[in-house]
PDB file of C-alpha atoms in Angstrom:
ATOM      1  CA  PRO B 564       0.192   0.195  -0.074  1.00 63.00           C
ATOM      2  CA  ILE B 565       2.850   2.576   0.681  1.00 69.00           C
ATOM      3  CA  PHE B 566       4.268   1.899  -2.477  1.00 71.00           C
ATOM      4  CA  HIS B 567       1.037   2.481  -4.275  1.00 75.00           C
ATOM      5  CA  LEU B 568       0.214   5.443  -2.374  1.00 74.00           C
ATOM      6  CA  SER B 569       3.950   6.692  -3.457  1.00 79.00           C
ATOM      7  CA  GLU B 570       3.070   5.857  -6.926  1.00 79.00           C
ATOM      8  CA  LEU B 571      -0.194   7.651  -6.920  1.00 81.00           C
ATOM      9  CA  LEU B 572       1.555  10.847  -5.415  1.00 79.00           C
ATOM     10  CA  ARG B 573       4.033  10.855  -8.058  1.00 82.00           C
ATOM     11  CA  VAL B 574       1.604  10.524 -10.795  1.00 83.00           C
ATOM     12  CA  GLU B 575      -0.329  13.210  -9.404  1.00 82.00           C
ATOM     13  CA  LYS B 576       2.495  15.428  -9.178  1.00 84.00           C
ATOM     14  CA  ALA B 577       3.321  14.718 -12.815  1.00 84.00           C
ATOM     15  CA  ASN B 578       0.109  15.592 -13.880  1.00 82.00           C
ATOM     16  CA  ARG B 579       0.064  18.983 -11.999  1.00 81.00           C
ATOM     17  CA  ASP B 580       3.304  19.822 -13.750  1.00 82.00           C
ATOM     18  CA  ASP B 581       1.862  18.720 -17.157  1.00 81.00           C
ATOM     19  CA  ASN B 582      -1.278  21.035 -16.462  1.00 79.00           C
ATOM     20  CA  ILE B 583       1.029  24.051 -15.632  1.00 80.00           C
ATOM     21  CA  SER B 584       2.967  23.527 -18.684  1.00 80.00           C
ATOM     22  CA  CYS B 585       0.021  23.146 -21.062  1.00 80.00           C
ATOM     23  CA  TYR B 586      -1.603  26.123 -19.303  1.00 77.00           C
ATOM     24  CA  MET B 587       1.577  28.276 -19.683  1.00 79.00           C
ATOM     25  CA  GLU B 588       1.533  27.282 -23.557  1.00 78.00           C
ATOM     26  CA  LEU B 589      -2.210  27.949 -23.998  1.00 78.00           C
ATOM     27  CA  VAL B 590      -1.981  31.431 -22.128  1.00 75.00           C
ATOM     28  CA  SER B 591       1.053  32.470 -24.597  1.00 79.00           C
ATOM     29  CA  LYS B 592      -1.133  31.803 -27.714  1.00 78.00           C
ATOM     30  CA  ALA B 593      -4.430  32.768 -26.468  1.00 74.00           C
ATOM     31  CA  ASP B 594      -6.044  36.372 -26.889  1.00 75.00           C
ATOM     32  CA  ARG B 595      -7.418  38.646 -24.374  1.00 76.00           C
ATOM     33  CA  GLU B 596     -10.846  37.197 -24.405  1.00 77.00           C
ATOM     34  CA  LYS B 597      -9.938  33.374 -23.892  1.00 76.00           C
ATOM     35  CA  ALA B 598      -7.525  34.090 -21.235  1.00 76.00           C
ATOM     36  CA  PRO B 599      -9.907  34.688 -18.516  1.00 80.00           C
ATOM     37  CA  SER B 600     -11.566  31.259 -19.218  1.00 80.00           C
ATOM     38  CA  ILE B 601      -8.382  29.316 -19.631  1.00 77.00           C
ATOM     39  CA  ARG B 602      -7.216  30.931 -16.225  1.00 79.00           C
ATOM     40  CA  GLN B 603     -10.447  29.817 -14.572  1.00 80.00           C
ATOM     41  CA  ALA B 604     -10.322  26.455 -15.903  1.00 78.00           C
ATOM     42  CA  PHE B 605      -6.619  26.013 -14.802  1.00 76.00           C
ATOM     43  CA  GLU B 606      -7.336  27.071 -11.256  1.00 81.00           C
ATOM     44  CA  ARG B 607     -10.239  24.447 -10.827  1.00 81.00           C
ATOM     45  CA  ILE B 608      -7.857  21.913 -12.083  1.00 80.00           C
ATOM     46  CA  ASN B 609      -4.847  22.768 -10.078  1.00 79.00           C
ATOM     47  CA  GLN B 610      -7.178  23.216  -6.892  1.00 83.00           C
ATOM     48  CA  ARG B 611      -8.429  19.645  -7.464  1.00 83.00           C
ATOM     49  CA  SER B 612      -4.681  18.514  -7.986  1.00 82.00           C
ATOM     50  CA  SER B 613      -3.442  19.932  -4.948  1.00 84.00           C
ATOM     51  CA  ALA B 614      -6.452  18.934  -2.752  1.00 84.00           C
ATOM     52  CA  ASN B 615      -5.474  15.114  -4.211  1.00 84.00           C
ATOM     53  CA  ILE B 616      -1.874  15.494  -3.527  1.00 84.00           C
ATOM     54  CA  ALA B 617      -2.583  16.846   0.171  1.00 86.00           C
ATOM     55  CA  TYR B 618      -5.167  13.601   0.666  1.00 85.00           C
ATOM     56  CA  LEU B 619      -2.270  11.311  -0.957  1.00 83.00           C
ATOM     57  CA  GLU B 620       0.541  12.425   1.361  1.00 84.00           C
ATOM     58  CA  GLN B 621      -1.935  12.650   4.366  1.00 85.00           C
ATOM     59  CA  ARG B 622      -2.770   8.769   3.691  1.00 83.00           C
ATOM     60  CA  LEU B 623       1.122   8.095   3.000  1.00 80.00           C
ATOM     61  CA  GLN B 624       2.027   9.584   6.145  1.00 84.00           C
ATOM     62  CA  ASP B 625      -0.857   7.714   8.157  1.00 83.00           C
ATOM     63  CA  SER B 626       0.232   4.452   6.611  1.00 81.00           C
ATOM     64  CA  LEU B 627       4.122   4.980   7.365  1.00 82.00           C
ATOM     65  CA  THR B 628       3.083   5.798  11.065  1.00 84.00           C
ATOM     66  CA  GLN B 629       1.133   2.515  11.225  1.00 83.00           C
ATOM     67  CA  LEU B 630       3.992   0.640   9.883  1.00 79.00           C
ATOM     68  CA  LYS B 631       6.329   2.098  12.550  1.00 82.00           C
ATOM     69  CA  LYS B 632       3.862   1.008  15.148  1.00 82.00           C
ATOM     70  CA  LEU B 633       3.702  -2.550  14.007  1.00 80.00           C
ATOM     71  CA  GLU B 634       7.538  -2.770  13.751  1.00 76.00           C
ATOM     72  CA  GLN B 635       7.736  -1.476  17.409  1.00 79.00           C
ATOM     73  CA  LYS B 636       5.147  -4.173  18.528  1.00 77.00           C
ATOM     74  CA  VAL B 637       6.853  -6.656  16.772  1.00 74.00           C
ATOM     75  CA  SER B 638      10.279  -5.910  18.087  1.00 72.00           C
ATOM     76  CA  THR B 639       8.827  -5.588  21.532  1.00 75.00           C
ATOM     77  CA  ALA B 640       7.151  -8.979  21.385  1.00 66.00           C
ATOM     78  CA  GLN B 641      10.381 -10.586  20.269  1.00 61.00           C
ATOM     79  CA  ASP B 642      12.189  -8.876  23.212  1.00 61.00           C
ATOM     80  CA  SER B 643       9.538 -10.150  25.670  1.00 59.00           C
ATOM     81  CA  SER B 644       9.880 -13.841  24.030  1.00 52.00           C
ATOM     82  CA  VAL B 645      13.726 -13.969  24.616  1.00 47.00           C
ATOM     83  CA  PRO B 646      13.596 -14.038  28.577  1.00 49.00           C
ATOM     84  CA  SER B 647      11.078 -16.601  28.567  1.00 47.00           C
ATOM     85  CA  THR B 648      12.825 -18.836  26.408  1.00 47.00           C
ATOM     86  CA  SER B 649      16.020 -18.402  28.772  1.00 49.00           C
ATOM     87  CA  ALA B 650      13.775 -19.088  31.719  1.00 47.00           C
ATOM     88  CA  VAL B 651      12.725 -22.283  30.320  1.00 43.00           C
ATOM     89  CA  GLN B 652      16.034 -23.248  29.425  1.00 48.00           C
ATOM     90  CA  GLN B 653      17.294 -22.649  33.303  1.00 49.00           C
ATOM     91  CA  SER B 654      14.367 -24.971  34.412  1.00 47.00           C
ATOM     92  CA  PHE B 655      15.768 -27.871  32.639  1.00 42.00           C
ATOM     93  CA  THR B 656      19.454 -27.455  34.273  1.00 44.00           C
ATOM     94  CA  PRO B 657      20.512 -29.920  36.964  1.00 44.00           C
ATOM     95  CA  ARG B 658      21.112 -26.634  39.395  1.00 42.00           C
ATOM     96  CA  ASN B 659      17.367 -26.207  39.630  1.00 42.00           C
ATOM     97  CA  SER B 660      15.791 -27.447  42.817  1.00 39.00           C
ATOM     98  CA  LEU B 661      12.373 -28.061  41.591  1.00 38.00           C
ATOM     99  CA  SER B 662      10.963 -31.386  41.132  1.00 38.00           C
ATOM    100  CA  LEU B 663      10.847 -33.335  37.855  1.00 37.00           C
ATOM    101  CA  GLN B 664       7.225 -32.506  37.282  1.00 40.00           C
ATOM    102  CA  ALA B 665       7.777 -28.683  36.841  1.00 39.00           C
ATOM    103  CA  PRO B 666       9.541 -29.171  33.563  1.00 41.00           C
ATOM    104  CA  LEU B 667       6.561 -31.147  32.270  1.00 41.00           C
ATOM    105  CA  HIS B 668       3.882 -28.477  32.985  1.00 41.00           C
ATOM    106  CA  MET B 669       6.269 -25.530  31.867  1.00 41.00           C
ATOM    107  CA  PRO B 670       6.388 -26.097  28.131  1.00 44.00           C
ATOM    108  CA  ARG B 671       2.277 -26.477  27.973  1.00 45.00           C
ATOM    109  CA  ILE B 672       1.872 -23.116  29.873  1.00 42.00           C
ATOM    110  CA  ARG B 673       4.386 -21.229  27.737  1.00 43.00           C
ATOM    111  CA  THR B 674       2.775 -22.814  24.520  1.00 45.00           C
ATOM    112  CA  GLN B 675      -0.767 -21.847  26.025  1.00 48.00           C
ATOM    113  CA  PHE B 676       0.514 -18.290  26.681  1.00 44.00           C
ATOM    114  CA  LEU B 677       2.237 -17.579  23.533  1.00 46.00           C
ATOM    115  CA  GLY B 678      -0.803 -19.175  21.523  1.00 56.00           C
ATOM    116  CA  GLU B 679      -2.942 -16.814  23.024  1.00 66.00           C
ATOM    117  CA  GLU B 680      -0.878 -13.928  22.542  1.00 65.00           C
ATOM    118  CA  GLY B 681       0.066 -14.968  18.838  1.00 64.00           C
ATOM    119  CA  LYS B 682      -3.616 -15.156  18.015  1.00 70.00           C
ATOM    120  CA  GLN B 683      -4.308 -11.828  19.460  1.00 75.00           C
ATOM    121  CA  ARG B 684      -1.506 -10.285  17.567  1.00 73.00           C
ATOM    122  CA  LEU B 685      -2.773 -12.460  14.243  1.00 74.00           C
ATOM    123  CA  GLN B 686      -6.132 -10.842  15.006  1.00 79.00           C
ATOM    124  CA  GLU B 687      -4.503  -7.246  15.191  1.00 79.00           C
ATOM    125  CA  LEU B 688      -2.768  -7.860  12.143  1.00 77.00           C
ATOM    126  CA  ASN B 689      -5.822  -9.067  10.325  1.00 78.00           C
ATOM    127  CA  SER B 690      -7.732  -6.148  11.286  1.00 81.00           C
ATOM    128  CA  GLN B 691      -4.834  -3.918  10.369  1.00 78.00           C
ATOM    129  CA  LEU B 692      -4.591  -5.579   6.995  1.00 79.00           C
ATOM    130  CA  ILE B 693      -8.395  -5.209   5.961  1.00 84.00           C
ATOM    131  CA  GLU B 694      -7.979  -1.670   7.119  1.00 82.00           C
ATOM    132  CA  LEU B 695      -5.191  -1.161   4.672  1.00 81.00           C
ATOM    133  CA  LYS B 696      -7.142  -3.100   2.012  1.00 82.00           C
ATOM    134  CA  GLU B 697      -9.987  -0.897   2.309  1.00 84.00           C
ATOM    135  CA  VAL B 698      -7.830   2.189   2.294  1.00 82.00           C
ATOM    136  CA  HIS B 699      -5.980   0.856  -0.880  1.00 82.00           C
ATOM    137  CA  LYS B 700      -9.476   0.305  -2.530  1.00 85.00           C
ATOM    138  CA  ILE B 701     -10.469   3.929  -1.618  1.00 86.00           C
ATOM    139  CA  LEU B 702      -7.326   5.335  -3.055  1.00 84.00           C
ATOM    140  CA  GLU B 703      -7.570   3.185  -6.144  1.00 84.00           C
ATOM    141  CA  ASP B 704     -11.234   4.521  -6.697  1.00 86.00           C
ATOM    142  CA  GLU B 705     -10.003   8.107  -6.102  1.00 85.00           C
ATOM    143  CA  TRP B 706      -6.956   7.298  -8.736  1.00 86.00           C
ATOM    144  CA  HIS B 707      -9.594   6.310 -11.125  1.00 86.00           C
ATOM    145  CA  LYS B 708     -11.784   9.410 -10.614  1.00 86.00           C
ATOM    146  CA  LEU B 709      -8.678  11.646 -10.889  1.00 85.00           C
ATOM    147  CA  ASP B 710      -7.551   9.796 -14.083  1.00 86.00           C
ATOM    148  CA  GLU B 711     -11.017  10.110 -15.769  1.00 88.00           C
ATOM    149  CA  THR B 712     -11.214  13.781 -14.542  1.00 86.00           C
ATOM    150  CA  TRP B 713      -7.873  14.612 -16.068  1.00 86.00           C
ATOM    151  CA  LYS B 714      -8.638  12.928 -19.419  1.00 87.00           C
ATOM    152  CA  ALA B 715     -11.751  15.337 -19.728  1.00 87.00           C
ATOM    153  CA  ASP B 716      -9.790  18.240 -18.528  1.00 86.00           C
ATOM    154  CA  LYS B 717      -7.192  17.339 -21.219  1.00 85.00           C
ATOM    155  CA  GLN B 718      -9.648  16.748 -23.744  1.00 87.00           C
ATOM    156  CA  GLN B 719     -11.390  20.036 -23.119  1.00 87.00           C
ATOM    157  CA  MET B 720      -7.694  21.909 -22.836  1.00 87.00           C
ATOM    158  CA  MET B 721      -6.997  20.315 -26.346  1.00 88.00           C
ATOM    159  CA  GLU B 722     -10.042  21.478 -27.982  1.00 89.00           C
ATOM    160  CA  LEU B 723      -9.609  25.045 -26.467  1.00 88.00           C
ATOM    161  CA  LEU B 724      -6.131  24.854 -28.024  1.00 87.00           C
ATOM    162  CA  GLN B 725      -7.209  23.483 -31.635  1.00 89.00           C
ATOM    163  CA  GLU B 726      -9.723  26.390 -31.420  1.00 89.00           C
ATOM    164  CA  GLU B 727      -7.039  28.811 -30.473  1.00 88.00           C
ATOM    165  CA  LYS B 728      -4.977  27.557 -33.775  1.00 89.00           C
ATOM    166  CA  ARG B 729      -7.967  27.827 -36.015  1.00 90.00           C
ATOM    167  CA  ARG B 730      -8.520  31.291 -35.001  1.00 90.00           C
ATOM    168  CA  HIS B 731      -4.895  32.246 -35.218  1.00 89.00           C
ATOM    169  CA  TYR B 732      -5.025  30.665 -38.586  1.00 90.00           C
ATOM    170  CA  GLN B 733      -7.961  32.628 -39.784  1.00 91.00           C
ATOM    171  CA  LEU B 734      -6.631  35.691 -38.499  1.00 91.00           C
ATOM    172  CA  GLU B 735      -3.216  35.480 -40.149  1.00 91.00           C
ATOM    173  CA  VAL B 736      -5.338  34.835 -43.496  1.00 92.00           C
ATOM    174  CA  GLN B 737      -7.355  37.863 -43.100  1.00 92.00           C
ATOM    175  CA  VAL B 738      -4.090  40.010 -42.224  1.00 93.00           C
ATOM    176  CA  ASN B 739      -2.553  38.785 -45.720  1.00 92.00           C
ATOM    177  CA  ASP B 740      -5.691  39.358 -47.528  1.00 92.00           C
ATOM    178  CA  VAL B 741      -5.691  43.050 -46.025  1.00 93.00           C
ATOM    179  CA  ILE B 742      -2.107  43.599 -46.892  1.00 93.00           C
ATOM    180  CA  GLN B 743      -2.285  42.328 -50.540  1.00 93.00           C
ATOM    181  CA  ILE B 744      -5.373  44.349 -50.985  1.00 93.00           C
ATOM    182  CA  ASN B 745      -3.506  47.840 -49.808  1.00 93.00           C
ATOM    183  CA  LEU B 746      -0.516  46.607 -52.229  1.00 93.00           C
ATOM    184  CA  ASN B 747      -2.670  46.563 -54.999  1.00 93.00           C
ATOM    185  CA  GLU B 748      -4.423  49.904 -54.239  1.00 93.00           C
ATOM    186  CA  ILE B 749      -0.664  51.456 -53.676  1.00 94.00           C
ATOM    187  CA  THR B 750       0.190  49.819 -57.273  1.00 92.00           C
ATOM    188  CA  ASN B 751      -3.051  51.206 -58.948  1.00 93.00           C
ATOM    189  CA  LEU B 752      -2.489  54.659 -57.434  1.00 93.00           C
ATOM    190  CA  LYS B 753       1.181  54.986 -58.552  1.00 92.00           C
ATOM    191  CA  HIS B 754      -0.118  53.726 -62.220  1.00 92.00           C
ATOM    192  CA  ASP B 755      -2.708  56.351 -62.204  1.00 91.00           C
ATOM    193  CA  LEU B 756      -0.341  59.028 -61.051  1.00 91.00           C
ATOM    194  CA  ALA B 757       2.254  58.102 -63.771  1.00 88.00           C
ATOM    195  CA  CYS B 758      -0.575  58.230 -66.457  1.00 89.00           C
ATOM    196  CA  THR B 759      -1.921  61.519 -65.322  1.00 89.00           C
ATOM    197  CA  GLU B 760       1.653  62.907 -65.392  1.00 85.00           C
ATOM    198  CA  GLU B 761       2.310  61.668 -68.841  1.00 85.00           C
ATOM    199  CA  LYS B 762      -1.200  62.987 -70.009  1.00 86.00           C
ATOM    200  CA  MET B 763      -0.380  66.395 -68.411  1.00 86.00           C
ATOM    201  CA  VAL B 764       3.106  66.349 -70.350  1.00 81.00           C
ATOM    202  CA  TYR B 765       1.530  65.666 -73.477  1.00 83.00           C
ATOM    203  CA  GLN B 766      -1.260  68.238 -73.313  1.00 83.00           C
ATOM    204  CA  SER B 767       1.160  71.010 -72.109  1.00 80.00           C
ATOM    205  CA  TYR B 768       3.340  69.857 -75.281  1.00 76.00           C
ATOM    206  CA  GLU B 769       0.529  69.908 -77.601  1.00 80.00           C
ATOM    207  CA  ARG B 770      -0.436  73.613 -76.134  1.00 80.00           C
ATOM    208  CA  SER B 771       3.107  74.875 -76.705  1.00 74.00           C
ATOM    209  CA  ARG B 772       3.300  73.591 -80.397  1.00 72.00           C
ATOM    210  CA  ASP B 773      -0.225  75.104 -81.169  1.00 73.00           C
ATOM    211  CA  ILE B 774       1.002  78.569 -79.704  1.00 68.00           C
ATOM    212  CA  TRP B 775       4.336  78.378 -81.710  1.00 63.00           C
ATOM    213  CA  VAL B 776       2.493  77.317 -85.037  1.00 61.00           C
ATOM    214  CA  ARG B 777      -0.311  80.028 -84.682  1.00 59.00           C
ATOM    215  CA  LYS B 778       1.972  82.783 -83.903  1.00 56.00           C
ATOM    216  CA  PRO B 779       3.557  83.278 -87.137  1.00 55.00           C
ATOM    217  CA  LEU B 780       0.164  82.576 -89.061  1.00 53.00           C
ATOM    218  CA  SER B 781      -1.347  85.393 -87.030  1.00 57.00           C
ATOM    219  CA  ARG B 782       1.278  87.988 -87.667  1.00 60.00           C
ATOM    220  CA  TRP B 783       0.954  87.219 -91.644  1.00 62.00           C
ATOM    221  CA  CYS B 784      -2.543  87.614 -91.243  1.00 62.00           C
ATOM    222  CA  THR B 785      -2.241  90.715 -89.532  1.00 63.00           C
ATOM    223  CA  GLN B 786       0.041  92.147 -92.036  1.00 66.00           C
ATOM    224  CA  LEU B 787      -2.199  91.016 -94.726  1.00 68.00           C
ATOM    225  CA  VAL B 788      -5.121  93.160 -93.317  1.00 65.00           C
ATOM    226  CA  LEU B 789      -3.113  96.119 -92.674  1.00 66.00           C
ATOM    227  CA  THR B 790      -1.926  95.934 -95.929  1.00 73.00           C
ATOM    228  CA  SER B 791      -5.302  95.887 -97.410  1.00 70.00           C
ATOM    229  CA  CYS B 792      -6.113  98.584 -95.145  1.00 66.00           C
ATOM    230  CA  LEU B 793      -3.654 100.615 -96.612  1.00 67.00           C
ATOM    231  CA  LEU B 794      -4.384 100.064-100.223  1.00 70.00           C
ATOM    232  CA  VAL B 795      -7.876 100.995 -99.196  1.00 65.00           C
ATOM    233  CA  VAL B 796      -6.968 104.282 -97.546  1.00 62.00           C
ATOM    234  CA  TYR B 797      -4.525 105.262-100.172  1.00 63.00           C
ATOM    235  CA  SER B 798      -6.990 104.635-103.050  1.00 68.00           C
ATOM    236  CA  ALA B 799      -9.453 106.629-101.118  1.00 59.00           C
ATOM    237  CA  GLY B 800      -6.895 109.515-101.108  1.00 57.00           C
ATOM    238  CA  GLY B 801      -5.650 109.290 -97.574  1.00 49.00           C
ATOM    239  CA  ALA B 802      -2.431 111.091 -97.115  1.00 47.00           C
ATOM    240  CA  GLY B 803      -1.165 109.463 -93.957  1.00 47.00           C
ATOM    241  CA  ILE B 804       1.006 107.115 -95.712  1.00 44.00           C
ATOM    242  CA  LEU B 805       2.687 109.746 -98.160  1.00 44.00           C
ATOM    243  CA  PRO B 806       5.705 112.142 -97.193  1.00 43.00           C
ATOM    244  CA  ASP B 807       5.009 115.336 -95.379  1.00 47.00           C
ATOM    245  CA  SER B 808       5.726 117.445 -98.770  1.00 42.00           C
ATOM    246  CA  THR B 809       3.415 115.360-100.936  1.00 40.00           C
ATOM    247  CA  ARG B 810       0.776 115.434 -98.292  1.00 45.00           C
ATOM    248  CA  GLN B 811       0.875 119.444 -97.882  1.00 44.00           C
ATOM    249  CA  THR B 812       0.728 119.892-101.598  1.00 40.00           C
ATOM    250  CA  ARG B 813      -2.331 117.671-101.928  1.00 43.00           C
ATOM    251  CA  ASN B 814      -3.907 119.284 -98.939  1.00 45.00           C
ATOM    252  CA  THR B 815      -3.300 122.608-100.503  1.00 42.00           C
ATOM    253  CA  ALA B 816      -4.877 121.452-103.688  1.00 38.00           C
ATOM    254  CA  ALA B 817      -7.884 119.802-102.241  1.00 42.00           C
ATOM    255  CA  GLY B 818      -8.640 122.499 -99.975  1.00 42.00           C
ATOM    256  CA  PRO B 819     -10.061 122.546 -96.354  1.00 42.00           C
ATOM    257  CA  ALA B 820     -12.854 120.352 -97.112  1.00 39.00           C
ATOM    258  CA  THR B 821     -10.784 117.315 -98.060  1.00 41.00           C
ATOM    259  CA  GLY B 822      -7.928 117.839 -95.801  1.00 43.00           C
ATOM    260  CA  GLY B 823      -9.581 116.771 -92.612  1.00 44.00           C
ATOM    261  CA  ASN B 824     -10.987 113.542 -94.305  1.00 45.00           C
ATOM    262  CA  GLY B 825      -7.540 112.493 -95.551  1.00 45.00           C
ATOM    263  CA  ALA B 826      -5.574 113.288 -92.460  1.00 44.00           C
ATOM    264  CA  ALA B 827      -7.743 110.928 -90.363  1.00 45.00           C
ATOM    265  CA  PRO B 828      -7.556 107.884 -92.369  1.00 46.00           C
ATOM    266  CA  GLY B 829      -3.774 108.215 -92.598  1.00 48.00           C
ATOM    267  CA  GLN B 830      -3.594 108.688 -88.946  1.00 50.00           C
ATOM    268  CA  CYS B 831      -5.371 105.576 -88.054  1.00 49.00           C
ATOM    269  CA  VAL B 832      -3.397 103.592 -90.277  1.00 47.00           C
ATOM    270  CA  GLN B 833      -0.097 105.014 -88.751  1.00 52.00           C
ATOM    271  CA  THR B 834      -1.390 104.256 -85.362  1.00 52.00           C
ATOM    272  CA  VAL B 835      -2.278 100.550 -86.167  1.00 47.00           C
ATOM    273  CA  TRP B 836       1.214  99.990 -88.296  1.00 50.00           C
ATOM    274  CA  ALA B 837       3.232 101.420 -85.399  1.00 52.00           C
ATOM    275  CA  ALA B 838       1.114  99.242 -82.838  1.00 49.00           C
ATOM    276  CA  HIS B 839       1.781  96.394 -85.019  1.00 49.00           C
TER     277      HIS B 839
END
């Protein structure tokens, strides 16, 4: 029984150590929402294991105490039987002054006394053995219960661990998807920006080319219009484009009526020509 108790105690302590290591692994991988439930389950299991360990240690201590008492009683009985044997041997020596009938009755008395003492000792040992068997049966039942509880708790903790692994994998997939979407958006924005810059450069180039192409044409058209105006004014008698001596001669010949009409168109054409 003592060896069995020691083995049960060792197994229970090993289970407690396994629970602690499994709890540390779960807490390190779990998130903040699952951590309180895992902690509560571990505390419940740890309390049960501590209670079982304390119970087994107490029973082991009681068994050791009973074993020591039995050893002391057996040693005391052996010490008490040694003087009685020496006394019987002395009764058979020639120096004894008793009659010859005394040695005949002494072995019977000793055998009867030792038989009654042995029966009493045997009954005590049988009662203690029965008690130890009952304790062994109780401990065995407790061990089976602890084993079943440990298996159930282990299954629950394994399910929690599998669930946490599944959630971790799903979160990792979601994070990778979000990162890929952001990278695609950044690539699209860079492409759109490059296209916009290229379009702006092309438009600015086209605009500048149109400006450089249209400027000489506009000057040529202006010169053509001015030349036409000058011809019309000159044919109408405008003196603005003639030299001063010729203009004075024509003004004197034309008289006051035509001088004003010829000077005005000439001044207008000169102004336009100077502005051009």
